[in-house]
Amino acid sequence: MSQKTILVIDDSTTIRRLVDRCLTAAGFRVVAAETAEHGLQLLEEVRPDLIILDHQLPGTTGTEVCKEILKLSDVADTPVLVSSTLRNRAYAEYAELPNVVDMLPKPYSDELLKTTVENALETGTLVVKSQSQGTAVPEVMQQLGEPDISGRFASFRIREVLDFLNNSRRSGTLEIDGDGYRVFLYLQNGRIAGVSAHGIDVDQIASCLPDSLQQFAPILSLTVGGKATSELDGIVELLNRNVVDPRLLRKLLRHQAALLIWRCFGDDLKEFRFTQGAPLPSLVSQLSLDSSVVALLIEGAMRCDEAELPADESDHVYLRSTPRGQNLDRGGTAAKHLKLLAALTERRSAQQVADQLGWSSDEARRVLHAFVLVELIERHTKSDARQIVVFDADPETAGHLRANLDGGEQRYFGKVVGDQFTMDLVLKRAEPEAIVFAISNAEVYETLCELRRSPGQPLADIKWIGLFPADVDKQRILEHMSKHGVDLDATLDHPASAEDLFSVLDEVFQRQERICSETEEHATGETAVEPVVSAGTA
């Protein structure tokens, strides 16, 4: 987008200098004339985007100048901003002139001048066309109709809204209302092209800038403005002239987007509106981020203040979750961060994740929290629940047990596997307190014996439970195992309900606790070993 040109026609040298100084600093090109004749000549030469016209000129008035402009077909629709000290007395004369879009009362401040000029540039062409044709103008710019999708966050979570827009590959603008601020997410085919806002403290975003971007900190006061201002048009012009490094500017916009999205996920939001097909701001269009929400949220977590993270991680564990429906796109997420999702197949604390991946504990807790916010990971309070592994080759009974061991707050959790290969993988990653084997054939029996005789840790201290189908000679197998030094801590008829299994496990661990207690009380004596627990199912 090219630089906007403003033509100021005013016989006051002071006014011409004020407008030139103020608007040039704001990124406009200013052309000045002190007479009506010179102004009309410049109008046809430079074809300005807006005219600032003094009401009282030597030998004529602004009213007559506007009428002359309307006679020049090539520039008749140029918006005019009338300025006067006479205020209402002067403005009444312009009521029937369609090219006059607004009034600027003298004296005025720099801020009023810039605001009035920016509004006139955004609405001027529409107002001139409307007044020329006798049609009504919309009450609000950039919102000419009802949003395509809208709702309250009391009914929908932000993750659900973004999930829908991402998976349906929508393009447009999503407006999110928070407490005293508004965030604009610009989408292209479901991905984030850019993010801006109103009502956000720019210093909070600037304070987290890396050293390489500190030189661009002043630009944040423009890019968090949430609209296509003339200053932003000036930045685009500098990009077009290769004055500004687009790579560094894109990094700035990504930093801004990451922290704004992070805030949206962390705050209590109010409402949202999505407008399909809304055009992107010029700067966003040229420097589209083309990123997923997941990638930006992780970046926000890595750069946010320590106080915005969960205070105490020592009493919590994490587990990968499987959300309903389609998952959020993860495009642009660092490979090392995706590795965390692949590795988190068992409950792990933040410190265990850090140790497993070779990360710092700070990085682990930040990335984990970002994944929790997008519901790709569950965060649970650490409890006294015990981890177990169940080997059951029967899909039906295995499925029942699996449903009772996945996630949630309960006294037992863990994995159900159906083959030796998966069993070996799970035992390399997990540290179960009990292994449950459904001994349905000789092959399974041999696998159990091989594992049970293992002298290494952690298998040596694990409790072993055997599940015996009715068509298996349970007593013969137990006697054979005992002769070879392989004993079970408990047995149970198979198929077994989850509650029956949990009850037997309760007895085994309670017996262990009693033995440990008695051993401490009688350190010099001997404690008799209790018999194997055996149970049947009705």
XYZ file of C-alpha atoms in Angstrom:
538
model
C 0.000 0.000 0.000
C 1.455 3.385 -1.088
C 1.978 6.355 1.204
C -1.125 8.544 1.642
C -0.937 12.096 0.284
C -2.608 14.995 2.089
C -3.192 18.372 0.369
C -3.590 21.252 2.826
C -5.031 24.518 1.456
C -4.678 27.277 4.071
C -3.387 30.848 3.940
C -1.931 30.555 7.462
C 1.792 29.750 7.451
C 1.490 28.489 11.017
C -1.258 26.024 10.110
C 0.593 24.744 7.033
C 3.741 24.159 9.087
C 1.792 22.453 11.895
C 0.036 20.084 9.479
C 3.283 19.359 7.618
C 5.228 18.619 10.827
C 2.521 16.511 12.474
C 1.372 14.432 9.493
C 4.826 13.908 7.967
C 5.997 12.460 11.300
C 2.941 10.181 11.193
C 3.978 8.751 7.832
C 1.955 10.908 5.408
C 3.128 12.884 2.414
C 2.014 16.509 2.835
C 1.598 19.017 -0.025
C 0.659 22.606 0.882
C -0.928 25.586 -0.911
C -1.680 29.066 0.489
C -4.317 30.063 -2.121
C -7.347 28.402 -3.686
C -5.883 28.742 -7.195
C -2.636 27.028 -6.209
C -4.549 24.361 -4.314
C -6.730 23.460 -7.326
C -3.629 23.285 -9.502
C -1.881 20.906 -7.062
C -5.077 18.855 -6.746
C -4.922 17.781 -10.395
C -1.144 17.316 -10.305
C -0.710 15.169 -7.168
C -4.177 13.541 -6.917
C -4.206 13.541 -3.068
C -6.073 11.030 -0.914
C -7.522 13.815 1.279
C -7.808 17.633 1.268
C -7.634 19.740 4.446
C -9.372 22.965 3.403
C -9.509 26.283 5.270
C -12.955 27.913 5.269
C -11.677 31.484 4.860
C -9.234 31.975 1.982
C -8.004 35.139 0.223
C -10.711 36.229 -2.226
C -12.932 33.170 -1.751
C -14.248 30.579 0.707
C -13.880 26.877 1.193
C -17.460 26.458 -0.013
C -16.577 27.847 -3.441
C -13.433 25.728 -3.610
C -15.476 22.546 -2.914
C -17.881 23.471 -5.724
C -14.935 23.944 -8.113
C -13.558 20.545 -7.117
C -16.903 18.880 -7.918
C -16.622 20.267 -11.472
C -13.309 18.406 -12.007
C -14.502 14.932 -12.912
C -11.163 13.188 -12.337
C -10.847 14.398 -8.729
C -14.468 15.191 -7.836
C -14.687 12.325 -5.358
C -11.610 13.424 -3.335
C -12.689 13.631 0.343
C -12.500 17.123 1.887
C -11.892 17.954 5.550
C -13.014 21.533 6.298
C -11.255 23.537 9.021
C -12.391 26.822 10.560
C -12.465 28.905 13.735
C -16.092 29.818 12.997
C -17.204 26.258 13.736
C -21.000 25.784 13.392
C -21.571 29.036 11.499
C -19.161 27.917 8.801
C -20.053 24.223 8.770
C -23.707 24.874 7.912
C -22.604 26.111 4.474
C -21.224 22.672 3.553
C -24.331 20.605 4.358
C -25.219 20.071 0.687
C -21.697 19.432 -0.608
C -21.164 15.656 -1.072
C -17.347 15.790 -1.108
C -17.119 17.209 2.466
C -16.730 14.257 4.865
C -15.825 15.897 8.204
C -15.002 19.123 10.066
C -11.832 20.078 11.968
C -12.412 22.998 14.380
C -9.540 25.421 14.987
C -7.517 25.465 17.149
C -6.700 21.771 17.237
C -4.019 19.542 18.783
C -1.642 17.214 16.952
C -3.565 14.218 18.248
C -6.962 15.546 17.095
C -5.479 16.332 13.676
C -4.064 12.826 13.228
C -7.191 11.081 14.511
C -9.516 13.134 12.300
C -7.321 12.618 9.223
C -7.079 8.845 9.796
C -10.849 8.519 10.208
C -11.484 10.637 7.106
C -9.108 8.461 5.073
C -10.828 5.265 6.192
C -14.392 6.517 5.665
C -13.972 9.342 3.127
C -14.463 7.487 -0.159
C -17.519 5.658 1.195
C -19.050 8.886 2.561
C -18.502 10.832 -0.687
C -20.058 8.039 -2.748
C -22.967 7.720 -0.350
C -23.684 11.455 -0.234
C -23.395 11.775 -4.013
C -25.888 8.946 -4.584
C -28.178 9.826 -1.660
C -27.693 6.466 0.061
C -27.103 5.742 3.751
C -23.640 4.969 5.139
C -23.003 2.100 7.566
C -22.790 2.960 11.262
C -19.559 1.005 11.792
C -16.612 0.582 9.423
C -15.252 -2.916 8.762
C -18.415 -4.435 10.201
C -21.024 -3.845 7.503
C -23.127 -6.823 8.537
C -23.640 -9.419 11.215
C -20.687 -11.710 11.999
C -20.816 -15.158 10.438
C -20.160 -16.851 13.807
C -20.514 -15.375 17.288
C -21.012 -16.533 20.852
C -20.031 -16.318 24.494
C -17.079 -18.061 26.080
C -19.386 -19.117 28.884
C -20.728 -21.648 26.371
C -17.652 -22.317 24.210
C -13.970 -22.635 25.065
C -11.460 -20.753 22.943
C -9.865 -24.075 22.022
C -13.162 -25.291 20.537
C -13.650 -22.113 18.483
C -10.110 -22.203 17.079
C -10.353 -25.950 16.466
C -13.456 -25.447 14.308
C -11.982 -22.534 12.332
C -8.708 -24.404 11.824
C -10.186 -27.712 10.678
C -12.710 -26.023 8.386
C -9.849 -23.922 6.909
C -11.642 -20.617 7.427
C -10.231 -17.238 6.367
C -11.294 -14.010 8.063
C -11.036 -12.135 11.352
C -11.832 -13.554 14.789
C -12.493 -10.831 17.391
C -12.126 -11.875 21.034
C -13.368 -9.662 23.867
C -11.564 -9.838 27.199
C -11.866 -7.682 30.304
C -11.251 -4.201 28.893
C -9.406 -5.309 25.763
C -10.034 -6.874 22.362
C -7.786 -9.217 20.387
C -7.986 -9.681 16.600
C -6.867 -13.014 15.117
C -6.410 -12.834 11.343
C -6.856 -16.298 9.779
C -5.834 -17.694 6.403
C -7.071 -21.219 5.639
C -7.449 -21.888 9.352
C -3.940 -20.802 10.328
C -2.856 -17.643 12.140
C -1.641 -14.956 9.716
C -1.292 -12.285 12.416
C -2.663 -11.017 15.726
C -3.294 -7.462 16.963
C -5.239 -5.889 19.809
C -6.849 -2.852 21.438
C -6.507 -2.018 25.120
C -3.352 -4.069 25.770
C -0.393 -2.594 27.672
C 2.304 -2.455 24.990
C 5.055 -2.337 27.621
C 4.132 -5.866 28.758
C 4.781 -7.197 25.265
C 7.910 -5.076 24.764
C 9.409 -6.173 28.080
C 9.669 -9.768 26.803
C 11.375 -8.888 23.523
C 14.686 -10.662 22.858
C 17.731 -8.431 22.419
C 17.720 -8.890 18.631
C 14.286 -7.221 18.408
C 14.707 -4.366 20.894
C 15.248 -1.884 18.052
C 11.690 -2.606 16.857
C 10.016 -2.034 20.240
C 8.491 1.360 19.181
C 6.661 -0.407 16.331
C 4.619 -2.382 18.869
C 2.675 0.779 19.716
C 1.436 0.666 16.115
C 1.058 -3.065 15.494
C -0.964 -3.581 18.678
C -3.287 -0.827 17.483
C -5.568 -3.323 15.783
C -6.261 -1.276 12.645
C -4.623 -0.224 9.388
C -3.357 3.225 10.402
C -1.297 5.549 8.255
C 1.759 4.730 10.358
C 1.391 1.057 9.465
C 1.057 2.034 5.822
C 4.375 3.813 6.263
C 5.965 0.578 7.560
C 4.633 -1.271 4.520
C 6.148 1.401 2.310
C 9.523 0.910 4.025
C 9.202 -2.848 3.421
C 8.505 -2.245 -0.248
C 11.628 -0.107 -0.461
C 13.723 -2.760 1.334
C 14.517 -0.296 4.127
C 13.219 -2.629 6.873
C 14.412 -6.236 7.185
C 11.227 -8.311 6.676
C 12.690 -11.290 8.589
C 13.177 -9.273 11.776
C 9.794 -7.571 11.413
C 8.091 -10.952 10.995
C 9.829 -12.133 14.185
C 8.421 -9.073 15.963
C 4.902 -9.837 14.716
C 5.308 -13.472 15.781
C 6.431 -12.394 19.258
C 3.389 -10.120 19.470
C 1.043 -12.882 18.262
C 2.486 -15.439 20.700
C 1.987 -13.248 23.780
C -1.497 -12.096 22.742
C -2.676 -15.686 22.137
C -1.079 -16.721 25.429
C -3.136 -14.028 27.168
C -6.345 -15.204 25.497
C -5.819 -18.765 26.767
C -4.994 -17.578 30.275
C -7.798 -15.043 30.873
C -11.539 -15.249 31.445
C -12.850 -14.176 28.044
C -16.310 -12.788 27.278
C -17.454 -12.962 23.656
C -16.197 -13.781 20.163
C -17.183 -12.832 16.615
C -15.847 -14.293 13.373
C -16.274 -12.511 10.033
C -15.663 -14.793 7.072
C -13.552 -13.286 4.282
C -12.635 -10.068 6.117
C -9.531 -8.626 4.373
C -6.191 -8.814 6.157
C -4.418 -5.611 7.254
C -1.729 -4.657 4.751
C 1.178 -5.468 7.070
C -0.267 -8.880 8.002
C -0.897 -9.646 4.337
C 2.742 -8.993 3.441
C 4.224 -10.758 6.486
C 1.777 -13.598 7.158
C 2.905 -15.855 10.011
C 1.131 -18.956 8.627
C 1.370 -20.621 12.032
C -0.735 -22.919 14.153
C -2.192 -21.838 17.480
C -0.221 -24.619 19.211
C 3.138 -23.306 17.965
C 2.362 -19.711 18.976
C 1.015 -20.730 22.378
C 4.236 -22.622 23.160
C 6.249 -19.532 22.175
C 4.056 -17.446 24.456
C 4.650 -19.885 27.302
C 8.419 -19.719 26.749
C 8.406 -15.896 26.934
C 5.758 -15.176 29.565
C 6.446 -14.012 33.089
C 7.165 -16.712 35.680
C 4.122 -15.605 37.699
C 1.788 -16.682 34.857
C 2.791 -20.358 35.187
C 1.361 -22.892 37.684
C 2.957 -22.183 41.047
C 3.615 -25.726 42.295
C 4.557 -28.628 40.014
C 5.770 -31.048 42.682
C 2.256 -32.378 43.384
C 1.177 -32.831 39.752
C 1.697 -35.326 36.959
C 1.020 -35.113 33.202
C -0.465 -37.576 30.725
C -1.085 -37.249 26.991
C -4.806 -36.925 26.287
C -6.962 -37.813 23.311
C -9.470 -34.975 22.775
C -12.689 -35.687 20.938
C -12.963 -34.608 17.340
C -10.086 -33.341 15.257
C -6.894 -32.161 16.910
C -5.614 -28.642 16.487
C -3.108 -28.154 13.704
C 0.471 -28.225 15.047
C 2.192 -26.633 12.050
C 5.259 -24.592 12.938
C 5.753 -26.336 16.292
C 9.408 -27.161 17.003
C 10.276 -30.834 16.536
C 11.744 -31.036 20.050
C 8.438 -29.890 21.532
C 6.447 -32.434 19.523
C 8.840 -35.047 20.865
C 7.404 -34.358 24.323
C 3.955 -35.500 23.157
C 5.405 -38.687 21.704
C 7.306 -39.447 24.903
C 4.496 -38.772 27.376
C 2.832 -42.186 27.194
C 2.924 -42.629 30.976
C 2.194 -40.284 33.859
C 5.214 -38.100 34.435
C 6.018 -35.109 36.605
C 7.517 -32.004 35.003
C 10.908 -32.933 36.399
C 10.672 -36.488 35.053
C 9.836 -35.088 31.602
C 12.826 -32.744 31.814
C 15.141 -35.604 32.790
C 13.775 -37.899 30.092
C 14.245 -35.326 27.292
C 17.387 -33.656 28.630
C 15.640 -30.279 29.033
C 15.821 -27.729 31.796
C 12.997 -28.025 34.317
C 11.824 -24.503 33.365
C 11.438 -25.385 29.676
C 9.610 -28.607 30.514
C 7.007 -26.945 32.731
C 6.416 -24.125 30.230
C 5.878 -26.442 27.249
C 3.771 -28.826 29.337
C 1.505 -25.991 30.445
C 1.028 -24.818 26.841
C -0.039 -28.335 25.810
C -2.420 -28.450 28.790
C -4.075 -25.202 27.640
C -4.804 -26.680 24.185
C -5.960 -29.909 25.871
C -3.358 -32.159 24.255
C -2.078 -33.065 27.734
C -3.949 -33.618 31.000
C -2.628 -32.313 34.310
C -3.578 -34.333 37.401
C -2.926 -33.917 41.077
C -0.429 -36.533 42.165
C -2.179 -39.146 44.289
C -1.390 -42.498 45.911
C -2.535 -44.317 42.772
C -0.316 -47.235 41.829
C 0.855 -47.977 38.307
C 0.277 -51.474 36.899
C 0.753 -53.267 33.564
C -1.732 -55.897 32.363
C -0.850 -58.557 29.757
C -4.045 -59.901 28.180
C -4.197 -61.223 24.616
C -8.007 -61.334 24.566
C -9.257 -58.086 22.910
C -12.636 -58.072 24.683
C -11.419 -58.495 28.263
C -8.373 -56.310 27.574
C -10.631 -53.512 26.336
C -12.698 -53.619 29.521
C -9.628 -53.352 31.736
C -8.118 -50.624 29.548
C -11.217 -48.462 29.944
C -10.783 -48.606 33.713
C -7.088 -47.736 33.694
C -6.913 -44.762 31.280
C -6.475 -41.347 32.965
C -8.678 -40.023 35.731
C -8.201 -39.979 39.480
C -8.289 -43.573 40.762
C -6.272 -45.975 42.887
C -4.755 -47.859 39.920
C -3.673 -46.694 36.479
C -1.530 -48.095 33.710
C -1.373 -49.937 30.391
C -3.016 -53.045 28.950
C -0.941 -54.840 26.291
C -1.581 -57.934 24.204
C 1.813 -59.025 22.846
C 5.384 -59.537 23.995
C 6.865 -56.727 21.846
C 4.554 -54.063 23.321
C 5.150 -55.493 26.786
C 8.894 -55.009 26.418
C 8.433 -51.408 25.223
C 6.138 -50.509 28.107
C 8.477 -51.986 30.725
C 11.378 -49.941 29.315
C 9.408 -46.721 29.877
C 7.176 -47.462 32.853
C 7.940 -48.252 36.485
C 4.907 -50.374 37.487
C 4.343 -51.675 40.989
C 2.467 -54.736 39.717
C 2.267 -56.841 36.558
C -0.944 -58.776 35.831
C -0.700 -61.753 33.434
C -3.646 -63.535 31.788
C -2.110 -67.053 31.480
C -4.195 -68.389 28.605
C -1.636 -70.710 26.926
C 1.853 -72.185 27.211
C 3.451 -69.334 25.284
C 2.151 -66.756 27.747
C 3.223 -68.979 30.637
C 6.794 -69.126 29.299
C 6.849 -65.347 28.850
C 5.738 -64.878 32.439
C 8.416 -67.251 33.735
C 11.112 -65.492 31.724
C 10.130 -62.095 33.081
C 9.543 -63.336 36.633
C 13.027 -64.837 36.898
C 14.649 -61.571 35.810
C 17.139 -60.559 38.528
C 17.456 -56.927 37.448
C 15.602 -53.829 38.608
C 12.855 -52.761 38.570
C 11.187 -56.153 37.871
C 12.631 -57.870 40.955
C 10.461 -55.831 43.357
C 7.251 -55.904 41.322
C 4.107 -57.701 42.527
C 2.928 -60.446 40.136
C -0.741 -61.359 39.675
C -1.868 -64.324 37.561
C -5.242 -64.476 35.780
C -6.272 -68.110 35.032
C -9.061 -69.053 32.559
C -11.333 -71.937 33.546
C -9.850 -74.293 30.885
C -6.281 -73.993 32.276
C -4.914 -76.364 34.965
C -4.154 -73.622 37.461
C -2.784 -75.886 40.227
C -0.393 -77.741 37.937
C 1.006 -74.487 36.547
C 1.484 -73.004 40.030
C 3.316 -76.142 41.246
C 5.545 -76.172 38.172
C 6.396 -72.488 38.599
C 7.189 -72.961 42.285
C 9.645 -75.796 41.518
C 11.531 -73.399 39.245
C 11.600 -70.593 41.820
C 8.838 -68.537 40.148
C 6.066 -67.542 42.552
C 3.029 -65.291 42.152
C 1.787 -62.833 44.754
C -1.869 -63.491 43.917
C -4.131 -65.302 41.473
C -7.572 -64.549 40.053
C -10.031 -66.353 37.794
C -10.208 -64.965 34.233
C -12.082 -63.115 32.848
C -12.013 -60.760 35.834
C -13.781 -57.447 36.308
C -11.664 -54.370 36.960
C -13.083 -54.068 40.479
C -12.238 -57.732 41.277
C -8.679 -57.130 40.057
C -8.386 -53.912 42.068
C -9.638 -55.690 45.218
C -6.964 -58.407 44.892
C -4.297 -55.747 44.292
C -5.518 -53.925 47.429
C -4.993 -57.111 49.480
C -1.506 -57.671 48.032
C -0.283 -54.163 48.803
C -1.925 -54.096 52.249
C -0.136 -57.355 53.042
C 3.130 -55.791 51.900
C 2.568 -52.789 54.156
C 1.879 -55.072 57.145
C 5.045 -57.060 56.520
C 7.110 -53.869 56.269
C 5.585 -52.565 59.493
C 6.233 -55.814 61.384
C 9.798 -55.942 60.056
C 10.495 -52.511 61.461
C 9.057 -53.435 64.854
C 10.949 -56.743 65.053
C 14.189 -55.930 63.315
C 15.977 -58.809 65.004
C 13.219 -61.400 64.572
C 11.729 -63.280 61.645
C 8.380 -62.646 60.075
C 6.359 -65.467 58.583
C 5.534 -65.119 54.871
C 1.801 -64.950 54.237
C 0.248 -67.295 51.642
C -0.653 -66.312 48.107
C -3.967 -64.451 47.782
C -6.437 -66.339 45.635
C -9.850 -65.174 44.429
C -12.512 -66.315 42.049
C -15.241 -64.564 40.098
C -18.892 -65.414 40.211
